[in-house]
Tab-separated table of C-alpha atoms in Angstrom:
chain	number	residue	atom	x	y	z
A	1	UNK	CA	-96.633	274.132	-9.925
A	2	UNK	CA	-94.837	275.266	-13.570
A	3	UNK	CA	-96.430	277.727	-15.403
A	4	UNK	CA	-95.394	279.670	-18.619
A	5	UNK	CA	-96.769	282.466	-19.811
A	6	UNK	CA	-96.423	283.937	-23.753
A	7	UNK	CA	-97.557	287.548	-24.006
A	8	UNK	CA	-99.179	287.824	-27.373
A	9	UNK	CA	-100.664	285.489	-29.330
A	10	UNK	CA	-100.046	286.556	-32.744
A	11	UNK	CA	-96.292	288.810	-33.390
A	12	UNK	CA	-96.321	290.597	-36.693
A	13	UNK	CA	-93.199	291.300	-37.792
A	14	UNK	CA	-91.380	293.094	-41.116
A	15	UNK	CA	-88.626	291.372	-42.869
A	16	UNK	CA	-85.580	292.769	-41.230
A	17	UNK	CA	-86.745	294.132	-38.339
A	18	UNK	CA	-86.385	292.942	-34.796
A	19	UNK	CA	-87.991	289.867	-33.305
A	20	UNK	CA	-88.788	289.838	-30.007
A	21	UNK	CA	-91.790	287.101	-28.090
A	22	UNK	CA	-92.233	287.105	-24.570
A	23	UNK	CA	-92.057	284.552	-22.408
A	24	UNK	CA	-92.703	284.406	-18.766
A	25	UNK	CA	-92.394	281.919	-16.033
A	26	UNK	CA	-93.457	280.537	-12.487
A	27	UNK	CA	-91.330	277.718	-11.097
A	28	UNK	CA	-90.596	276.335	-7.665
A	29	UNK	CA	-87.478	275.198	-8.373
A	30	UNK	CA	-84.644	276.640	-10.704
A	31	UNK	CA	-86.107	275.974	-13.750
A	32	UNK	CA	-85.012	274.308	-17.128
A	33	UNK	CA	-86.426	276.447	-20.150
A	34	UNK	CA	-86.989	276.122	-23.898
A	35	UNK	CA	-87.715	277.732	-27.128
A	36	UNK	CA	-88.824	275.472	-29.805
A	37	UNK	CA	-90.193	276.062	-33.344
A	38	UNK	CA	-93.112	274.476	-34.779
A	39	UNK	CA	-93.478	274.823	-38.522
A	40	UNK	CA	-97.128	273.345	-40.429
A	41	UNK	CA	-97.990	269.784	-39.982
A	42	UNK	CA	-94.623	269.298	-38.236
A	43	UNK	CA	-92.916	268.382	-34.834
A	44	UNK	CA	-91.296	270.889	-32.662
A	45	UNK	CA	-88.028	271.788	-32.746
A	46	UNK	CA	-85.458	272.779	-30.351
A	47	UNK	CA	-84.122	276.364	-30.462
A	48	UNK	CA	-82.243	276.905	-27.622
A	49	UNK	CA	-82.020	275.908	-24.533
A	50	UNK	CA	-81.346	277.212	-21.154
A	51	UNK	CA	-80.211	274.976	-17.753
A	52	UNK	CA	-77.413	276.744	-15.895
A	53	UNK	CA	-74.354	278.931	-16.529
A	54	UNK	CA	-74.046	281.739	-18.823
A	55	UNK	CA	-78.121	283.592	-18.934
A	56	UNK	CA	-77.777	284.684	-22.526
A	57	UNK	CA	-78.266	281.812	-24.225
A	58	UNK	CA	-77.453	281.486	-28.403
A	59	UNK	CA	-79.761	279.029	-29.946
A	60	UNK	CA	-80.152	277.958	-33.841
A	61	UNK	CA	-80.831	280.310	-36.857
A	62	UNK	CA	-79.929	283.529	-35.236
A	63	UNK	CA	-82.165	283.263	-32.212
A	64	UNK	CA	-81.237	283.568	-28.629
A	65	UNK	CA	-82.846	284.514	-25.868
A	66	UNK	CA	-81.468	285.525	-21.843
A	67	UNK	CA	-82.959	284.205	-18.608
A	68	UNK	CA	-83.260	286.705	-16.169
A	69	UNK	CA	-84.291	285.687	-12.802
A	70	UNK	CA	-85.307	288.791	-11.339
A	71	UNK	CA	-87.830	288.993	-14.185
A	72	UNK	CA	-88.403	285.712	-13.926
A	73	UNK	CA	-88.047	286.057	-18.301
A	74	UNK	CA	-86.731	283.959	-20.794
A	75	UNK	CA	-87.757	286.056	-24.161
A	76	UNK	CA	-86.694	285.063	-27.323
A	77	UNK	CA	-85.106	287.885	-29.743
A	78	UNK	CA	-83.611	287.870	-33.044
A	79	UNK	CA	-81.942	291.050	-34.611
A	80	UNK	CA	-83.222	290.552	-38.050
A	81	UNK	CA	-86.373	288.686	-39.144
A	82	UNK	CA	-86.303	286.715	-42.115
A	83	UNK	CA	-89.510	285.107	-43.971
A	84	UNK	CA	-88.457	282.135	-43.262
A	85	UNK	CA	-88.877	282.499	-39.730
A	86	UNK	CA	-92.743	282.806	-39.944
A	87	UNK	CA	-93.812	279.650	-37.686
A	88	UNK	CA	-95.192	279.183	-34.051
A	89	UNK	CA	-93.161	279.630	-31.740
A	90	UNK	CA	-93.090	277.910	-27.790
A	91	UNK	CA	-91.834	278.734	-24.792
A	92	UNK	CA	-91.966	275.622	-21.989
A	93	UNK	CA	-90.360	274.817	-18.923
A	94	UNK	CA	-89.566	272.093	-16.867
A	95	UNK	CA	-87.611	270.840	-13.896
A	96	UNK	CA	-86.014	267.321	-15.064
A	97	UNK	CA	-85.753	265.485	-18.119
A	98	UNK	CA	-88.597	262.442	-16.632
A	99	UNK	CA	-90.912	265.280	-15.983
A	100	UNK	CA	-93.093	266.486	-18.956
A	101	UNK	CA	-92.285	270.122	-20.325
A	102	UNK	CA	-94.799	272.973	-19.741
A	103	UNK	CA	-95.973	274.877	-22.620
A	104	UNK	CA	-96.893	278.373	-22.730
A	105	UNK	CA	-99.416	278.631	-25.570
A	106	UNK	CA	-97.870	279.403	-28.364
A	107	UNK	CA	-96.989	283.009	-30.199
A	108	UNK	CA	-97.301	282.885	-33.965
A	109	UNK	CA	-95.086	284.809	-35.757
A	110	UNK	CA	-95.665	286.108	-38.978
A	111	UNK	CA	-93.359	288.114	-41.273
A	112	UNK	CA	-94.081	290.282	-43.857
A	113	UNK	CA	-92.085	291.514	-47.078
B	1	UNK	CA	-77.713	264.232	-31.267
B	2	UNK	CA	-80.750	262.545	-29.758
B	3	UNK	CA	-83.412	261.288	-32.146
B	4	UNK	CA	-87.395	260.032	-31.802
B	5	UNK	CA	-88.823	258.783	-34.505
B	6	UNK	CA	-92.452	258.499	-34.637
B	7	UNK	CA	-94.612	256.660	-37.299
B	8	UNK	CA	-96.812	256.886	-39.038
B	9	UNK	CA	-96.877	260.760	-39.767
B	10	UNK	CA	-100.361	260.696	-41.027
B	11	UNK	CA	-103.502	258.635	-41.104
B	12	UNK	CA	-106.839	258.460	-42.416
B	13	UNK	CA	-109.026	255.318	-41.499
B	14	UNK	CA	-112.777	255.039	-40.699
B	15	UNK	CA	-114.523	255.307	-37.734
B	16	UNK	CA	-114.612	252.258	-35.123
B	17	UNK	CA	-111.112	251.244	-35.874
B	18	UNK	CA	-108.625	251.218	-33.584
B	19	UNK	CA	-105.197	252.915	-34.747
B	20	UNK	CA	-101.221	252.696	-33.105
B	21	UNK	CA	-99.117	255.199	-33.445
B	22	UNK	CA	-95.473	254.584	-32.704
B	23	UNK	CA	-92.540	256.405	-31.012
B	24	UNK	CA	-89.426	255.344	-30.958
B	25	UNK	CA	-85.788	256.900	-29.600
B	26	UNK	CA	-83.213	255.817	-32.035
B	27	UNK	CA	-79.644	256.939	-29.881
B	28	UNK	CA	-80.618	256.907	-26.568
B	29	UNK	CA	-82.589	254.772	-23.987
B	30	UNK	CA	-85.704	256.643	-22.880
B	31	UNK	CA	-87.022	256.183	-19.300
B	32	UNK	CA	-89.842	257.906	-19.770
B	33	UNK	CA	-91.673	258.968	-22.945
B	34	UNK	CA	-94.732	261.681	-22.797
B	35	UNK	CA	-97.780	261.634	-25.408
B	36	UNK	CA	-99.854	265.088	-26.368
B	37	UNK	CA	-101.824	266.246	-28.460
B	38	UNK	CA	-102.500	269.259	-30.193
B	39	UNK	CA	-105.606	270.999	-31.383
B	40	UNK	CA	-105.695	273.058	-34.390
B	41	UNK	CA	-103.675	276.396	-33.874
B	42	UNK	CA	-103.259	275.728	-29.640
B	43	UNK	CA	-100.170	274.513	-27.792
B	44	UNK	CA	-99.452	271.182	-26.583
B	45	UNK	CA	-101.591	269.035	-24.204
B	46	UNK	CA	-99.930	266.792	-21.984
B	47	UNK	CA	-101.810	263.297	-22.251
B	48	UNK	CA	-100.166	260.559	-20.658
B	49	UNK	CA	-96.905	259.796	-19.290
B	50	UNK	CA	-94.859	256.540	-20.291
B	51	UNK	CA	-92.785	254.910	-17.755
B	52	UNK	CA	-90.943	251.614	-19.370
B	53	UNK	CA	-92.055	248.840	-17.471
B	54	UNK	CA	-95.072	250.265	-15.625
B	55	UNK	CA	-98.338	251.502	-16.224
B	56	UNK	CA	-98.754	254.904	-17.472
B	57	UNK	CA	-99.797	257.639	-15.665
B	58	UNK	CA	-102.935	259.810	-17.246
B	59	UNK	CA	-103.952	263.234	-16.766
B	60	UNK	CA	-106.926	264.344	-15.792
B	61	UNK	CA	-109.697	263.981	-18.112
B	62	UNK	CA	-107.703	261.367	-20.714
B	63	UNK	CA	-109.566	258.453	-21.125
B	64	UNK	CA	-107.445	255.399	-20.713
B	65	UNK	CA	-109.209	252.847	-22.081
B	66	UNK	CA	-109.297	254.947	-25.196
B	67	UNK	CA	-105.965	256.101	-25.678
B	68	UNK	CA	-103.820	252.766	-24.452
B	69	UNK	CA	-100.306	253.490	-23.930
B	70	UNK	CA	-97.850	250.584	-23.824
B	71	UNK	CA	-93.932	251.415	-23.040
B	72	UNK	CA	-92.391	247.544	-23.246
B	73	UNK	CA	-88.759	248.613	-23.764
B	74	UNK	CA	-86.647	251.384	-23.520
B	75	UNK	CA	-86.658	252.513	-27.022
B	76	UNK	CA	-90.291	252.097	-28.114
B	77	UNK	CA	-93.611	253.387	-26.925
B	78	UNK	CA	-97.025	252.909	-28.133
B	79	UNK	CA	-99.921	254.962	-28.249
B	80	UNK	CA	-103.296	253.214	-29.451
B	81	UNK	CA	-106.333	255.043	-30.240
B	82	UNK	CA	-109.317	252.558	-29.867
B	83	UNK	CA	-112.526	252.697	-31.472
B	84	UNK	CA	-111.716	255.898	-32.955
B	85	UNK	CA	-114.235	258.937	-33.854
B	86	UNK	CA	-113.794	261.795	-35.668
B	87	UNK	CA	-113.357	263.929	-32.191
B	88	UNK	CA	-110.250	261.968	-31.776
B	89	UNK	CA	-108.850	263.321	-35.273
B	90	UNK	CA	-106.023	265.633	-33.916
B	91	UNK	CA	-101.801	265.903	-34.282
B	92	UNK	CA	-100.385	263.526	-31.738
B	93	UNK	CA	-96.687	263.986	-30.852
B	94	UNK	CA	-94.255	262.317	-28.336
B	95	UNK	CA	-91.353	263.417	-26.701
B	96	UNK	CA	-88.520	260.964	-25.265
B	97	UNK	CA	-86.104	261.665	-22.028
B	98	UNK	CA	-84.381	260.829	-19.713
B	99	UNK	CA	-82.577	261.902	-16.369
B	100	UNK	CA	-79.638	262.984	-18.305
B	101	UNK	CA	-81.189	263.899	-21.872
B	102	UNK	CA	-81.639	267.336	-22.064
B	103	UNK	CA	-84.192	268.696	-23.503
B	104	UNK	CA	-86.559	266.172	-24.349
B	105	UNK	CA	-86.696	265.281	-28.058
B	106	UNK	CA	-89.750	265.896	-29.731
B	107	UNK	CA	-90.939	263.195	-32.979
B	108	UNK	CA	-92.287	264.720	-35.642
B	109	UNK	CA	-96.037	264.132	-34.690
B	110	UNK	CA	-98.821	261.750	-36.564
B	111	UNK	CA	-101.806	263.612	-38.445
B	112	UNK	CA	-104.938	261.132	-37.116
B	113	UNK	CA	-107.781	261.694	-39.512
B	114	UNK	CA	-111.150	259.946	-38.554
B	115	UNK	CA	-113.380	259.491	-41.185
């Protein structure tokens, strides 16, 4: 069975500074994994994505985030936080596109001036 | 890139009625579509899945009389909410793939308000 893990609930951040949520994963098989953005009231959206190749993966807005294996990781970083970036923020997994994505539970990340 | 629409985005009706929410993938057929639902400031909950064509496939603890899922073609699935109470007032979102689509694309959710 899939599991994801988010360390931290709530991530406080200043404007500027480094943003960094955790993410951490169990999988049987090499795994599929996400980042998606979930603003008030609204959908989620994709921020990056990673399936094979390259383990640093570069995702929308600045984001990106690097698989490592070992670590079995996939945490999401951004060098510079902007206020706009204050949202929830998933981390999910899964193993095919006809299977239903795992969901860690969610960091909210809040930025302040 | 791949789109789901899903409609409405928000509704208010009274208890006892029954209410459909619809999702639909606009550039891309979608094998399978997934309903959840989300609580108030908690992540996703997987409720059903939707295979075109077949019955859907519930997870544990979903009612399926309640929450009828119908998948009759490969761009539109339907999620109905009979006989609705105000525990059933939640955010509802569906997500559309496929065996080649990836990731699966996300509608923007409907706001289900039971009065």
């Amino acid at each position: 069975a899939q599991s994801v893990t988010q360390l931290g609930s709530h991530v406080s951040v200043s404007e500027g500074a480094l943003v960094l949520l955790r993410c951490n994963y169990s999988s049987s098989v090499p795994p599929y994994l996400f980042w998606y953005v979930q603003y008030p009231n609204q959908g989620l959206q994709l921020l990056l994505k990673y399936t094979t190749g390259a383990t640093l993966v570069k995702g929308i807005n600045g984001f990106e985030a690097e698989f490592k294996k070992s670590e079995t990781s996939f945490h999401l970083t951004k060098p510079s936080a902007h206020m706009s970036d204050a949202a929830e923020y998933f981390c999910a997994v899964n193993p095919s596109g006809n299977t239903p994505l795992v969901f860690g539970k969610g960091t909210r990340l809040s930025v302040i001036a | 890139g791949a789109v789901v629409s899903q409609h409405p985005s928000w509704v208010i009706c009274k208890s006892g009625t029954s209410v459909k929410i619809e999702c639909r993938s606009l550039d891309f057929q979608a094998t399978t579509m997934f309903w959840y639902r989300q609580f108030p400031k908690q992540s996703l909950m997987l409720m059903a899945t939707s295979n075109e064509g077949s019955k859907a496939t519930y997870e544990q603890g979903v009612e399926k009389d309640k929450f009828l899922i119908n998948h009759a073609s490969l761009t539109l699935s339907t999620l109905t909410v009979t006989s609705a109470h105000p525990e059933d007032s939640s955010f509802y979102i569906c997500s559309a793939g496929d065996s080649r689509n990836q990731p699966q694309h996300f509608g923007d959710g409907t706001r289900l308000s039971i009065l």
